[in-house]
Amino acid sequence: MATTLTTGLTNLLDPGLAEAFIDGMVSGVDGLDTLFNVEATDSNTIESAGVNPAGAYIGTSEGGTISTRSLEEGYKKTYTHSSYSYGLAMSRKAYLTARAKFSVLADYYQSMGFSNGQKIAELCWSIFTGAFSDTSTADGVTLCSASHPTTSSSSTFDNTSSTSLGATSLGDAIVALESQTTPDGLKMAVNPTHLVVSLTDRAEAHTITQSVFEHSTGPTAAGRTVYNSYTSQMGIGVLASKYLTSTTDWFLVDQAMTKKSMNCYILQGFDPEVVERHPDTHSYQVTDLLVAAVGFDSWRGVFGADV
């Protein structure tokens, strides 16, 4: 029967090794805080249901009765946890060697932490990789869809296209993103902050958002005009993700809004455990369990092109 070791039995639980694991994990999740909210939770069931924002002010006659409305619950998102694990078995010989060379264990713990962070990053980015296919969402359609439901049964919201990345398509996306409204049609303060692309499209994305163009009307310097791309003046940053499975899909997002709506809740993680498998042979096992749930509460603040 497996027995959990105490800190006095092995330096695998040395605080320095725990620090090495955390250092690796932090480097593995580098950049996640740009778009996602990652936080610990102690709840097995997580349900997120906000309240629809206030509607528009309407004209009222002086001294007249002010019309009132009720609070309306928004779409509810239920987050479901999934478990992921990693295990390492060590023989007595390997264990004794590792004890003699502390750096061996520190390097391995750091690589375990990095792998842990990479899994968290993969889970967060699955929101984007499933943006055109995953319908297990709050409003029942994909993150980027032409048929987001509204409070009016006769209309829908659209935050997607199928146009390749280019100066014109990015301009259209900016207009679409900034034109997003509340469920009942009230204009919102949506501001594009990041263009999210695959590694393949990174150079093109930088060219579109940051280049200086030259317009020539003659062979001399007097006939040339140099001007900035208007998107470069907007300060839109480029975020190239190694986790996007499509090399041609691209997204325009409002960072302030995705940080509130795209969530990764970690129920268990960052805590490798050492167990003694066979006390007579001094065989050991290092295990780590990651339990997390990921998803998004709202599609607003995101525009995506399924190319």
CSV table of C-alpha atoms in Angstrom, one decimal:
chain,number,residue,atom,x,y,z
A,1,MET,CA,0.0,0.0,0.0
A,2,ALA,CA,1.4,3.4,-1.0
A,3,THR,CA,2.5,5.6,1.9
A,4,THR,CA,3.0,9.3,1.7
A,5,LEU,CA,6.4,10.2,2.9
A,6,THR,CA,7.1,12.9,5.4
A,7,THR,CA,9.6,15.8,4.8
A,8,GLY,CA,12.2,14.0,6.9
A,9,LEU,CA,12.5,11.0,4.7
A,10,THR,CA,13.5,12.6,1.3
A,11,ASN,CA,14.9,15.8,0.0
A,12,LEU,CA,12.5,15.6,-2.9
A,13,LEU,CA,10.2,17.7,-0.7
A,14,ASP,CA,12.9,20.2,0.0
A,15,PRO,CA,11.5,23.8,-0.3
A,16,GLY,CA,14.1,24.5,-3.0
A,17,LEU,CA,12.6,21.8,-5.2
A,18,ALA,CA,9.1,23.2,-4.6
A,19,GLU,CA,10.5,26.6,-5.7
A,20,ALA,CA,12.1,25.0,-8.8
A,21,PHE,CA,8.7,23.5,-9.7
A,22,ILE,CA,6.9,26.8,-9.4
A,23,ASP,CA,9.6,28.6,-11.4
A,24,GLY,CA,9.1,26.1,-14.2
A,25,MET,CA,5.3,26.4,-14.0
A,26,VAL,CA,5.5,30.2,-14.2
A,27,SER,CA,7.7,30.1,-17.3
A,28,GLY,CA,5.2,27.6,-18.8
A,29,VAL,CA,2.2,29.9,-18.5
A,30,ASP,CA,4.2,33.0,-19.6
A,31,GLY,CA,1.8,35.5,-21.4
A,32,LEU,CA,-1.4,33.9,-20.2
A,33,ASP,CA,-2.3,36.9,-18.1
A,34,THR,CA,-2.6,39.1,-21.2
A,35,LEU,CA,-6.0,37.6,-22.2
A,36,PHE,CA,-7.1,35.1,-19.5
A,37,ASN,CA,-8.1,35.0,-15.9
A,38,VAL,CA,-6.4,32.1,-14.1
A,39,GLU,CA,-7.3,31.6,-10.5
A,40,ALA,CA,-7.5,28.9,-7.8
A,41,THR,CA,-10.8,27.7,-6.6
A,42,ASP,CA,-12.1,25.4,-3.8
A,43,SER,CA,-15.4,24.7,-5.5
A,44,ASN,CA,-16.2,21.5,-7.4
A,45,THR,CA,-19.1,23.2,-9.2
A,46,ILE,CA,-18.7,26.6,-10.7
A,47,GLU,CA,-21.6,28.4,-12.3
A,48,SER,CA,-21.3,31.9,-13.6
A,49,ALA,CA,-24.4,33.9,-14.3
A,50,GLY,CA,-24.2,37.7,-14.5
A,51,VAL,CA,-27.0,40.3,-14.7
A,52,ASN,CA,-27.7,41.9,-18.1
A,53,PRO,CA,-26.6,45.5,-18.1
A,54,ALA,CA,-29.0,48.4,-17.9
A,55,GLY,CA,-30.8,49.4,-21.1
A,56,ALA,CA,-31.0,52.8,-22.7
A,57,TYR,CA,-32.5,55.9,-21.1
A,58,ILE,CA,-35.9,56.8,-22.6
A,59,GLY,CA,-37.7,60.1,-22.9
A,60,THR,CA,-40.0,61.0,-20.0
A,61,SER,CA,-42.4,63.9,-19.7
A,62,GLU,CA,-41.8,66.3,-16.8
A,63,GLY,CA,-43.6,65.0,-13.7
A,64,GLY,CA,-44.5,61.8,-15.6
A,65,THR,CA,-44.2,58.3,-14.3
A,66,ILE,CA,-40.8,56.7,-14.8
A,67,SER,CA,-41.0,53.3,-16.4
A,68,THR,CA,-39.1,50.6,-14.5
A,69,ARG,CA,-37.7,47.2,-15.5
A,70,SER,CA,-36.7,44.1,-13.6
A,71,LEU,CA,-33.2,42.7,-13.2
A,72,GLU,CA,-32.5,40.1,-15.9
A,73,GLU,CA,-30.2,37.2,-15.4
A,74,GLY,CA,-27.7,36.7,-18.2
A,75,TYR,CA,-26.8,33.4,-19.8
A,76,LYS,CA,-25.4,30.9,-17.3
A,77,LYS,CA,-22.1,29.1,-17.8
A,78,THR,CA,-21.3,25.9,-15.9
A,79,TYR,CA,-17.6,25.1,-15.6
A,80,THR,CA,-16.7,21.4,-15.5
A,81,HIS,CA,-13.4,20.2,-14.0
A,82,SER,CA,-11.1,17.7,-15.7
A,83,SER,CA,-8.1,15.9,-14.3
A,84,TYR,CA,-4.6,15.7,-15.7
A,85,SER,CA,-1.6,13.9,-14.1
A,86,TYR,CA,2.1,13.3,-14.3
A,87,GLY,CA,4.0,10.5,-12.6
A,88,LEU,CA,7.7,9.6,-12.2
A,89,ALA,CA,9.0,6.3,-10.8
A,90,MET,CA,12.5,6.0,-9.4
A,91,SER,CA,14.5,2.9,-8.5
A,92,ARG,CA,16.6,2.9,-5.3
A,93,LYS,CA,19.7,3.5,-7.4
A,94,ALA,CA,18.2,6.5,-9.2
A,95,TYR,CA,17.0,7.8,-5.9
A,96,LEU,CA,20.4,7.6,-4.3
A,97,THR,CA,22.0,9.2,-7.3
A,98,ALA,CA,19.5,12.1,-7.2
A,99,ARG,CA,20.1,12.6,-3.5
A,100,ALA,CA,23.8,12.9,-4.1
A,101,LYS,CA,23.2,15.4,-6.9
A,102,PHE,CA,20.5,17.8,-5.8
A,103,SER,CA,20.7,19.8,-9.0
A,104,VAL,CA,19.4,16.7,-10.9
A,105,LEU,CA,16.2,16.8,-8.9
A,106,ALA,CA,15.9,20.6,-9.1
A,107,ASP,CA,16.2,20.5,-12.9
A,108,TYR,CA,13.6,17.7,-13.2
A,109,TYR,CA,11.2,19.4,-10.9
A,110,GLN,CA,11.6,22.6,-12.9
A,111,SER,CA,10.8,20.7,-16.1
A,112,MET,CA,7.8,19.1,-14.4
A,113,GLY,CA,6.6,22.6,-13.4
A,114,PHE,CA,7.1,23.8,-17.0
A,115,SER,CA,5.0,20.9,-18.3
A,116,ASN,CA,2.3,21.8,-15.7
A,117,GLY,CA,2.3,25.4,-17.0
A,118,GLN,CA,2.1,24.3,-20.6
A,119,LYS,CA,-1.0,22.2,-19.8
A,120,ILE,CA,-2.7,25.2,-18.2
A,121,ALA,CA,-1.8,27.3,-21.3
A,122,GLU,CA,-3.1,24.6,-23.6
A,123,LEU,CA,-6.4,24.6,-21.7
A,124,CYS,CA,-6.8,28.4,-21.8
A,125,TRP,CA,-6.0,28.5,-25.5
A,126,SER,CA,-8.6,25.8,-26.2
A,127,ILE,CA,-11.1,28.6,-25.9
A,128,PHE,CA,-9.7,30.0,-29.2
A,129,THR,CA,-9.0,26.7,-30.9
A,130,GLY,CA,-12.7,25.8,-30.3
A,131,ALA,CA,-13.9,29.2,-31.2
A,132,PHE,CA,-15.7,28.0,-34.3
A,133,SER,CA,-16.7,24.5,-33.1
A,134,ASP,CA,-17.4,24.3,-29.4
A,135,THR,CA,-21.1,24.9,-28.6
A,136,SER,CA,-20.9,24.0,-24.9
A,137,THR,CA,-21.2,27.7,-24.2
A,138,ALA,CA,-23.4,30.0,-22.2
A,139,ASP,CA,-25.6,31.1,-25.1
A,140,GLY,CA,-25.5,27.7,-27.0
A,141,VAL,CA,-23.4,28.9,-30.0
A,142,THR,CA,-19.7,29.0,-30.6
A,143,LEU,CA,-17.5,31.9,-29.3
A,144,CYS,CA,-17.3,33.4,-32.8
A,145,SER,CA,-20.7,33.0,-34.5
A,146,ALA,CA,-23.1,34.8,-36.8
A,147,SER,CA,-26.1,33.7,-34.6
A,148,HIS,CA,-25.6,34.9,-31.0
A,149,PRO,CA,-29.1,35.2,-29.6
A,150,THR,CA,-30.4,38.6,-28.4
A,151,THR,CA,-33.3,39.7,-26.3
A,152,SER,CA,-35.2,40.2,-29.6
A,153,SER,CA,-36.2,36.9,-31.2
A,154,SER,CA,-36.1,38.5,-34.6
A,155,SER,CA,-32.3,39.4,-34.6
A,156,THR,CA,-28.9,37.9,-33.8
A,157,PHE,CA,-25.4,39.2,-33.1
A,158,ASP,CA,-22.5,38.4,-35.5
A,159,ASN,CA,-18.8,38.4,-34.4
A,160,THR,CA,-17.2,36.4,-37.2
A,161,SER,CA,-16.1,36.3,-40.8
A,162,SER,CA,-14.3,34.0,-43.2
A,163,THR,CA,-11.9,36.5,-44.7
A,164,SER,CA,-8.1,36.1,-44.6
A,165,LEU,CA,-6.0,38.5,-42.5
A,166,GLY,CA,-5.3,41.7,-44.4
A,167,ALA,CA,-5.5,45.5,-43.9
A,168,THR,CA,-9.0,45.7,-45.2
A,169,SER,CA,-10.3,42.7,-43.3
A,170,LEU,CA,-8.7,44.0,-40.1
A,171,GLY,CA,-10.4,47.3,-40.6
A,172,ASP,CA,-13.7,45.6,-41.0
A,173,ALA,CA,-13.1,43.6,-37.8
A,174,ILE,CA,-12.3,46.8,-35.9
A,175,VAL,CA,-15.6,48.3,-37.0
A,176,ALA,CA,-17.4,45.1,-36.1
A,177,LEU,CA,-15.8,44.8,-32.7
A,178,GLU,CA,-16.4,48.5,-31.8
A,179,SER,CA,-20.0,48.1,-32.9
A,180,GLN,CA,-20.9,45.3,-30.4
A,181,THR,CA,-23.8,46.1,-28.2
A,182,THR,CA,-25.5,44.9,-25.0
A,183,PRO,CA,-28.2,42.2,-25.3
A,184,ASP,CA,-30.9,44.9,-25.8
A,185,GLY,CA,-28.8,47.0,-28.3
A,186,LEU,CA,-27.1,49.6,-26.1
A,187,LYS,CA,-23.7,50.6,-27.5
A,188,MET,CA,-20.7,49.4,-25.5
A,189,ALA,CA,-17.2,50.7,-24.9
A,190,VAL,CA,-15.3,47.9,-26.8
A,191,ASN,CA,-11.7,48.8,-27.8
A,192,PRO,CA,-9.5,46.5,-29.9
A,193,THR,CA,-6.2,45.9,-28.1
A,194,HIS,CA,-4.7,42.7,-29.5
A,195,LEU,CA,-4.6,40.9,-32.9
A,196,VAL,CA,-4.3,37.2,-32.1
A,197,VAL,CA,-2.7,35.0,-34.8
A,198,SER,CA,-0.8,31.8,-35.3
A,199,LEU,CA,3.0,31.8,-35.5
A,200,THR,CA,2.7,31.5,-39.2
A,201,ASP,CA,0.7,34.8,-39.5
A,202,ARG,CA,2.9,36.7,-37.1
A,203,ALA,CA,5.0,38.6,-39.7
A,204,GLU,CA,1.9,39.5,-41.7
A,205,ALA,CA,0.2,40.7,-38.5
A,206,HIS,CA,3.1,43.0,-37.6
A,207,THR,CA,3.2,44.3,-41.2
A,208,ILE,CA,-0.4,45.3,-41.1
A,209,THR,CA,-0.5,46.8,-37.6
A,210,GLN,CA,2.9,48.5,-37.4
A,211,SER,CA,4.3,49.3,-40.9
A,212,VAL,CA,4.9,52.7,-42.4
A,213,PHE,CA,3.8,52.9,-46.1
A,214,GLU,CA,5.1,55.0,-48.9
A,215,HIS,CA,2.8,56.4,-51.6
A,216,SER,CA,4.6,57.5,-54.7
A,217,THR,CA,3.2,60.0,-57.2
A,218,GLY,CA,6.4,60.8,-59.0
A,219,PRO,CA,10.1,60.0,-59.3
A,220,THR,CA,11.4,62.7,-56.9
A,221,ALA,CA,11.2,63.0,-53.1
A,222,ALA,CA,8.6,65.7,-53.6
A,223,GLY,CA,6.3,63.2,-55.2
A,224,ARG,CA,6.3,60.7,-52.3
A,225,THR,CA,4.2,60.7,-49.2
A,226,VAL,CA,5.1,58.6,-46.2
A,227,TYR,CA,2.3,57.8,-43.7
A,228,ASN,CA,1.5,55.3,-41.0
A,229,SER,CA,-1.0,52.5,-41.2
A,230,TYR,CA,-4.0,53.8,-39.3
A,231,THR,CA,-4.1,50.5,-37.3
A,232,SER,CA,-0.5,51.3,-36.1
A,233,GLN,CA,-1.8,54.6,-34.7
A,234,MET,CA,-4.4,52.6,-32.7
A,235,GLY,CA,-1.8,50.8,-30.8
A,236,ILE,CA,-3.1,47.3,-31.5
A,237,GLY,CA,-0.6,44.7,-30.3
A,238,VAL,CA,0.1,41.4,-32.0
A,239,LEU,CA,-0.1,38.2,-29.9
A,240,ALA,CA,1.1,35.1,-31.8
A,241,SER,CA,0.2,31.9,-30.1
A,242,LYS,CA,1.9,28.5,-30.6
A,243,TYR,CA,-1.3,26.8,-29.4
A,244,LEU,CA,-3.6,27.9,-32.3
A,245,THR,CA,-4.1,24.8,-34.3
A,246,SER,CA,-5.2,26.7,-37.5
A,247,THR,CA,-2.4,28.7,-39.2
A,248,THR,CA,-4.9,31.0,-40.9
A,249,ASP,CA,-7.6,31.7,-38.2
A,250,TRP,CA,-7.2,35.1,-36.5
A,251,PHE,CA,-8.9,37.1,-33.8
A,252,LEU,CA,-9.3,40.7,-32.7
A,253,VAL,CA,-10.0,41.1,-29.0
A,254,ASP,CA,-10.5,43.7,-26.2
A,255,GLN,CA,-8.1,42.6,-23.5
A,256,ALA,CA,-10.1,44.2,-20.7
A,257,MET,CA,-13.2,42.2,-21.6
A,258,THR,CA,-11.5,38.8,-22.2
A,259,LYS,CA,-9.7,39.1,-18.8
A,260,LYS,CA,-13.2,39.2,-17.2
A,261,SER,CA,-14.9,36.6,-19.4
A,262,MET,CA,-12.2,33.9,-20.2
A,263,ASN,CA,-11.5,31.8,-17.1
A,264,CYS,CA,-9.4,28.9,-16.0
A,265,TYR,CA,-10.3,27.7,-12.5
A,266,ILE,CA,-7.7,25.4,-10.8
A,267,LEU,CA,-9.1,23.1,-8.1
A,268,GLN,CA,-5.9,21.2,-7.6
A,269,GLY,CA,-2.4,21.7,-8.8
A,270,PHE,CA,1.2,23.0,-8.2
A,271,ASP,CA,1.7,20.4,-5.5
A,272,PRO,CA,3.8,17.4,-6.5
A,273,GLU,CA,3.7,14.5,-4.0
A,274,VAL,CA,6.3,11.9,-3.2
A,275,VAL,CA,5.0,8.5,-2.2
A,276,GLU,CA,6.9,5.4,-1.2
A,277,ARG,CA,5.8,2.4,-3.3
A,278,HIS,CA,7.9,-0.4,-1.9
A,279,PRO,CA,9.5,0.3,1.5
A,280,ASP,CA,11.7,-2.8,1.3
A,281,THR,CA,13.3,-1.8,-2.0
A,282,HIS,CA,13.2,2.0,-1.5
A,283,SER,CA,11.4,2.6,-4.8
A,284,TYR,CA,9.7,5.9,-5.1
A,285,GLN,CA,7.1,7.7,-7.2
A,286,VAL,CA,6.7,11.4,-7.7
A,287,THR,CA,3.1,12.4,-8.8
A,288,ASP,CA,1.3,15.6,-9.6
A,289,LEU,CA,-2.4,16.0,-10.2
A,290,LEU,CA,-3.9,19.0,-12.0
A,291,VAL,CA,-7.7,19.5,-11.8
A,292,ALA,CA,-9.0,22.5,-13.7
A,293,ALA,CA,-12.0,23.9,-15.6
A,294,VAL,CA,-11.8,26.4,-18.5
A,295,GLY,CA,-14.4,28.3,-20.5
A,296,PHE,CA,-15.8,31.8,-21.1
A,297,ASP,CA,-18.8,33.7,-19.8
A,298,SER,CA,-19.4,36.0,-22.7
A,299,TRP,CA,-18.4,36.4,-26.4
A,300,ARG,CA,-18.4,40.2,-26.3
A,301,GLY,CA,-14.9,41.7,-26.8
A,302,VAL,CA,-14.0,39.1,-29.4
A,303,PHE,CA,-14.1,38.9,-33.2
A,304,GLY,CA,-12.8,35.9,-35.0
A,305,ALA,CA,-12.2,34.9,-38.6
A,306,ASP,CA,-12.6,31.2,-39.5
A,307,VAL,CA,-10.4,31.0,-42.7
